[in-house]
Amino acid sequence: MNKQFLLGDNEVANFIVNGFHLIEPDLPDKLNESIASQLDILDYNPGDGITDVVPDLTKIIENNYVRGAIISLLGNEFELQKHRHWHCKLPESKHMNWHQDGINNRDTIITRFLALYYPREVTADMGPTIIVPGTQFRNAPTDRMAHYANIRGQIPLTVKAGTVALTHYDLWHGTAANTSNKKRHMIKFLLRRTKPNNKPSWNHNPKNIGKSTDWNSRATAEDPHNILSFSNPLHVSQTDHYKEREIRQKNWNYLIGNF
C-alpha cells in the first residue's frame, strides 16, 4: 500500500479517542449514483448477500483511501467479514434509539470496526446516523440507552455522497427520523484484525512519541501524546478521564506493537 493512502499519527490517535474516522474517497459520481439507483429499486433486504445483489459495492472497500485507512487501524492482513447489511431509512420513518451493536462484552483494544458507506449525500432531514464520539469504551445495556434523548457531543453524519465512516464497533449510535421525501441508504461492512501489529501499520513518526505533555494547549493538541492525554469529547469528570486515558494508551501501545 502506497504510504500516501495511510493515516498519520494524529488521525490514529483521534480514532482511539473519538471512535470514528470519516473518509471522502475519490469515488466516481457515476459509481455512487449507480449503487444508489440499484438500492432504490430493491424490494427486499438481502442481508449478508447485498454485495451479491449490488456487486459494485466491493469497489468501495477496494478504494485506496478506504483500504489505506483500514490497514492503518487493523493491519495489513485485515479481514472483511461475511456480515454486511443494507440500511434503508425510508421517508417518514421514525428515529432509531441509541444502542451498541453486539453483546455487552466490549473491546478495550481496536480489533474490529464498521465501515459505513453512504452512496448519496445525507442531509439533516434524511434520518442521518448519529454517533456519540468517545463512547466506545462505555458499556451500557441497550434497554437503558433506549430512554436517552439527545446526548451532549452527539454528531449527525450529514455527509457527502460516497463518504465512508469507519466507526468503532462499540460506539454508541442511533438515527434521526427521516422527515424528507427521499430514501437514505447506508451499507454496513464489518472488518476485523487477524493478527497483532509488530510495528505501526500507518505513517508513524517515532519522534511524535517523545513529545512532552503540554498543559497550556490541552484543547488544541497537535501530537498523539497530547491528543490521547487531553481530548475529552464527552466532557467527563476528571476521575472518568483518568480511566479513559489509561484505555487510550493501552490501545496506542497495542497498535504500535508494544504490548
Short mmCIF file of C-alpha atoms in Angstrom, two decimals:
data_model
loop_
_atom_site.label_atom_id
_atom_site.label_comp_id
_atom_site.label_asym_id
_atom_site.label_seq_id
_atom_site.Cartn_x
_atom_site.Cartn_y
_atom_site.Cartn_z
CA MET A 1 0.00 0.00 0.00
CA ASN A 2 1.36 3.41 -1.02
CA LYS A 3 2.04 5.45 2.11
CA GLN A 4 0.08 8.40 0.74
CA PHE A 5 -3.13 6.48 1.47
CA LEU A 6 -2.27 5.60 5.07
CA LEU A 7 -3.34 7.59 8.12
CA GLY A 8 -0.94 9.66 10.19
CA ASP A 9 -0.22 9.59 13.92
CA ASN A 10 -2.79 12.26 14.78
CA GLU A 11 -5.55 10.55 12.80
CA VAL A 12 -4.89 7.24 14.56
CA ALA A 13 -4.83 8.96 17.96
CA ASN A 14 -8.10 10.74 17.19
CA PHE A 15 -9.72 7.45 16.18
CA ILE A 16 -8.67 5.95 19.51
CA VAL A 17 -10.20 8.93 21.34
CA ASN A 18 -13.36 9.51 19.31
CA GLY A 19 -14.10 6.10 17.84
CA PHE A 20 -14.66 7.24 14.26
CA HIS A 21 -12.89 8.48 11.15
CA LEU A 22 -14.51 9.94 8.02
CA ILE A 23 -13.16 9.27 4.54
CA GLU A 24 -14.20 11.10 1.38
CA PRO A 25 -12.62 8.78 -1.20
CA ASP A 26 -12.16 9.64 -4.85
CA LEU A 27 -15.11 7.54 -5.99
CA PRO A 28 -16.64 8.39 -9.38
CA ASP A 29 -20.01 10.14 -9.08
CA LYS A 30 -21.42 7.64 -11.56
CA LEU A 31 -20.43 4.75 -9.29
CA ASN A 32 -22.15 6.25 -6.23
CA GLU A 33 -25.32 7.04 -8.15
CA SER A 34 -25.35 3.65 -9.87
CA ILE A 35 -25.20 1.92 -6.48
CA ALA A 36 -27.88 4.19 -5.03
CA SER A 37 -30.16 3.62 -8.01
CA GLN A 38 -29.84 -0.15 -7.66
CA LEU A 39 -30.72 0.14 -3.98
CA ASP A 40 -33.70 2.36 -4.77
CA ILE A 41 -35.46 -0.42 -6.66
CA LEU A 42 -34.71 -3.30 -4.27
CA ASP A 43 -37.96 -4.63 -2.81
CA TYR A 44 -36.34 -6.91 -0.21
CA ASN A 45 -33.29 -6.82 2.04
CA PRO A 46 -30.75 -9.49 1.04
CA GLY A 47 -28.85 -9.17 4.32
CA ASP A 48 -25.31 -10.53 4.01
CA GLY A 49 -25.97 -11.06 0.30
CA ILE A 50 -26.18 -7.35 -0.51
CA THR A 51 -22.83 -7.41 -2.33
CA ASP A 52 -24.07 -10.28 -4.50
CA VAL A 53 -27.09 -8.22 -5.49
CA VAL A 54 -25.06 -4.99 -5.94
CA PRO A 55 -21.54 -6.20 -6.86
CA ASP A 56 -20.18 -2.67 -7.31
CA LEU A 57 -20.22 -2.33 -3.52
CA THR A 58 -16.99 -4.33 -3.36
CA LYS A 59 -15.25 -1.42 -5.11
CA ILE A 60 -15.81 0.74 -2.04
CA ILE A 61 -13.61 -1.33 0.28
CA GLU A 62 -11.07 -1.76 -2.53
CA ASN A 63 -10.64 2.01 -2.91
CA ASN A 64 -7.09 3.03 -1.96
CA TYR A 65 -8.11 5.69 0.56
CA VAL A 66 -10.58 3.37 2.27
CA ARG A 67 -8.21 0.43 2.23
CA GLY A 68 -5.34 2.60 3.49
CA ALA A 69 -7.35 3.80 6.48
CA ILE A 70 -8.42 0.24 7.31
CA ILE A 71 -4.83 -1.04 7.10
CA SER A 72 -3.71 1.82 9.33
CA LEU A 73 -6.07 0.69 12.10
CA LEU A 74 -6.36 -3.09 11.63
CA GLY A 75 -3.07 -4.06 10.00
CA ASN A 76 -2.12 -5.28 6.54
CA GLU A 77 -3.90 -8.61 6.89
CA PHE A 78 -7.31 -7.33 7.97
CA GLU A 79 -10.37 -9.41 7.15
CA LEU A 80 -13.57 -8.20 5.52
CA GLN A 81 -16.10 -10.39 7.28
CA LYS A 82 -19.11 -12.01 5.66
CA HIS A 83 -21.59 -9.94 7.62
CA ARG A 84 -22.74 -6.77 5.89
CA HIS A 85 -26.10 -5.03 5.82
CA TRP A 86 -28.11 -2.52 3.81
CA HIS A 87 -29.84 0.06 6.00
CA CYS A 88 -32.58 1.93 4.15
CA LYS A 89 -34.14 4.81 6.08
CA LEU A 90 -37.48 5.36 4.40
CA PRO A 91 -39.29 8.71 4.21
CA GLU A 92 -41.42 9.37 7.30
CA SER A 93 -39.64 6.65 9.29
CA LYS A 94 -39.04 7.37 12.97
CA HIS A 95 -35.76 7.68 14.82
CA MET A 96 -33.77 4.65 15.98
CA ASN A 97 -32.91 4.52 19.68
CA TRP A 98 -29.35 4.71 20.97
CA HIS A 99 -27.62 1.34 21.08
CA GLN A 100 -24.33 -0.52 20.81
CA ASP A 101 -24.03 -3.42 18.40
CA GLY A 102 -23.38 -6.98 19.51
CA ILE A 103 -23.48 -8.32 23.05
CA ASN A 104 -22.46 -6.48 26.19
CA ASN A 105 -18.83 -7.56 26.06
CA ARG A 106 -16.86 -4.53 24.93
CA ASP A 107 -13.41 -4.30 23.35
CA THR A 108 -10.79 -2.13 25.02
CA ILE A 109 -8.35 -2.57 22.15
CA ILE A 110 -9.05 -1.99 18.46
CA THR A 111 -9.65 -5.38 16.87
CA ARG A 112 -12.72 -4.68 14.74
CA PHE A 113 -14.86 -1.86 13.45
CA LEU A 114 -17.55 -0.96 10.95
CA ALA A 115 -17.24 0.76 7.59
CA LEU A 116 -20.43 2.68 6.79
CA TYR A 117 -20.82 3.69 3.14
CA TYR A 118 -23.28 6.39 2.04
CA PRO A 119 -23.80 6.39 -1.74
CA ARG A 120 -25.80 9.64 -1.72
CA GLU A 121 -25.47 12.88 0.17
CA VAL A 122 -27.15 12.70 3.58
CA THR A 123 -28.86 15.86 4.81
CA ALA A 124 -30.17 16.54 8.30
CA ASP A 125 -33.78 15.76 7.34
CA MET A 126 -32.97 12.34 5.83
CA GLY A 127 -32.57 10.47 9.12
CA PRO A 128 -28.78 10.51 9.38
CA THR A 129 -26.82 8.10 11.52
CA ILE A 130 -26.00 9.83 14.81
CA ILE A 131 -22.89 8.88 16.78
CA VAL A 132 -21.55 9.90 20.18
CA PRO A 133 -17.76 10.28 19.97
CA GLY A 134 -15.85 8.83 22.90
CA THR A 135 -18.50 6.31 24.00
CA GLN A 136 -16.85 3.22 22.50
CA PHE A 137 -15.31 2.13 25.81
CA ARG A 138 -18.50 2.66 27.82
CA ASN A 139 -20.59 -0.45 28.25
CA ALA A 140 -24.30 0.33 28.54
CA PRO A 141 -27.25 -2.09 28.28
CA THR A 142 -29.39 -1.19 25.27
CA ASP A 143 -32.64 -1.20 27.27
CA ARG A 144 -31.25 1.61 29.41
CA MET A 145 -29.82 3.58 26.49
CA ALA A 146 -33.20 3.45 24.74
CA HIS A 147 -34.51 6.00 27.24
CA TYR A 148 -31.84 8.59 26.45
CA ALA A 149 -32.70 11.58 24.29
CA ASN A 150 -30.09 13.99 22.93
CA ILE A 151 -26.59 13.46 24.31
CA ARG A 152 -24.03 16.22 24.63
CA GLY A 153 -21.43 15.85 21.90
CA GLN A 154 -23.54 13.74 19.54
CA ILE A 155 -22.77 14.15 15.83
CA PRO A 156 -25.16 13.52 12.92
CA LEU A 157 -23.37 12.02 9.94
CA THR A 158 -24.59 14.53 7.37
CA VAL A 159 -22.10 13.59 4.69
CA LYS A 160 -21.26 13.91 1.02
CA ALA A 161 -22.12 11.19 -1.49
CA GLY A 162 -19.51 8.43 -1.36
CA THR A 163 -18.42 9.09 2.22
CA VAL A 164 -17.20 6.11 4.25
CA ALA A 165 -17.32 6.36 8.04
CA LEU A 166 -15.09 3.99 10.00
CA THR A 167 -16.71 3.57 13.40
CA HIS A 168 -15.56 1.57 16.41
CA TYR A 169 -17.81 -1.46 16.79
CA ASP A 170 -18.92 -0.37 20.26
CA LEU A 171 -19.58 3.31 19.52
CA TRP A 172 -23.00 4.49 20.72
CA HIS A 173 -25.21 5.29 17.75
CA GLY A 174 -28.76 5.66 16.52
CA THR A 175 -30.57 7.58 13.79
CA ALA A 176 -32.71 10.66 13.48
CA ALA A 177 -36.17 10.48 11.91
CA ASN A 178 -36.38 10.78 8.13
CA THR A 179 -38.67 13.75 7.54
CA SER A 180 -37.66 14.12 3.88
CA ASN A 181 -39.22 12.51 0.82
CA LYS A 182 -36.01 10.61 0.00
CA LYS A 183 -34.64 7.20 0.92
CA ARG A 184 -31.41 7.33 2.93
CA HIS A 185 -29.11 4.43 2.07
CA MET A 186 -26.19 3.11 4.10
CA ILE A 187 -24.22 -0.11 3.62
CA LYS A 188 -22.51 -1.53 6.70
CA PHE A 189 -19.37 -3.66 6.38
CA LEU A 190 -17.71 -5.43 9.31
CA LEU A 191 -13.91 -5.65 9.41
CA ARG A 192 -11.57 -7.28 11.90
CA ARG A 193 -7.90 -7.65 12.74
CA THR A 194 -6.38 -11.09 12.13
CA LYS A 195 -3.10 -10.63 14.00
CA PRO A 196 -1.47 -8.10 16.35
CA ASN A 197 0.87 -5.48 14.92
CA ASN A 198 4.59 -5.89 15.48
CA LYS A 199 5.05 -2.34 14.23
CA PRO A 200 2.78 0.57 13.26
CA SER A 201 0.78 -0.04 10.08
CA TRP A 202 0.27 3.67 9.37
CA ASN A 203 2.53 6.64 8.61
CA HIS A 204 4.14 6.73 12.03
CA ASN A 205 6.78 9.26 13.06
CA PRO A 206 8.73 7.88 16.06
CA LYS A 207 9.63 11.43 17.10
CA ASN A 208 5.98 12.02 17.99
CA ILE A 209 6.14 9.52 20.83
CA GLY A 210 8.56 11.62 22.84
CA LYS A 211 6.55 14.85 22.81
CA SER A 212 6.24 16.41 26.24
CA THR A 213 2.91 16.95 27.96
CA ASP A 214 1.68 20.45 27.05
CA TRP A 215 -0.72 21.64 29.74
CA ASN A 216 -1.11 25.01 28.01
CA SER A 217 -2.50 23.59 24.76
CA ARG A 218 -4.84 20.90 26.03
CA ALA A 219 -7.77 21.88 23.81
CA THR A 220 -5.63 22.24 20.68
CA ALA A 221 -3.29 19.27 20.98
CA GLU A 222 -1.48 18.52 17.72
CA ASP A 223 0.54 15.41 18.55
CA PRO A 224 -0.60 11.91 19.53
CA HIS A 225 0.67 12.06 23.12
CA ASN A 226 -1.31 15.19 23.94
CA ILE A 227 -4.36 14.13 21.90
CA LEU A 228 -4.53 10.89 23.89
CA SER A 229 -3.90 12.73 27.16
CA PHE A 230 -6.25 15.68 26.93
CA SER A 231 -9.05 15.09 24.41
CA ASN A 232 -12.38 14.88 26.22
CA PRO A 233 -15.24 14.63 23.69
CA LEU A 234 -17.79 13.67 26.37
CA HIS A 235 -16.66 16.36 28.84
CA VAL A 236 -16.42 13.72 31.54
CA SER A 237 -15.20 14.27 35.08
CA GLN A 238 -11.54 14.09 36.00
CA THR A 239 -11.96 10.63 37.54
CA ASP A 240 -13.51 9.21 34.37
CA HIS A 241 -10.93 10.95 32.23
CA TYR A 242 -8.10 9.18 34.06
CA LYS A 243 -9.70 5.84 33.22
CA GLU A 244 -10.19 6.81 29.58
CA ARG A 245 -6.57 7.88 29.23
CA GLU A 246 -5.38 4.51 30.50
CA ILE A 247 -7.51 2.68 27.91
CA ARG A 248 -6.34 5.03 25.15
CA GLN A 249 -2.69 4.47 25.98
CA LYS A 250 -3.29 0.71 26.03
CA ASN A 251 -4.75 1.00 22.52
CA TRP A 252 -1.86 3.10 21.25
CA ASN A 253 0.71 0.68 22.66
CA TYR A 254 -1.14 -2.24 21.09
CA LEU A 255 -1.24 -0.58 17.68
CA ILE A 256 2.45 0.32 17.62
CA GLY A 257 3.32 -3.27 18.58
CA ASN A 258 4.33 -2.54 22.17
CA PHE A 259 2.08 -4.85 24.18
#
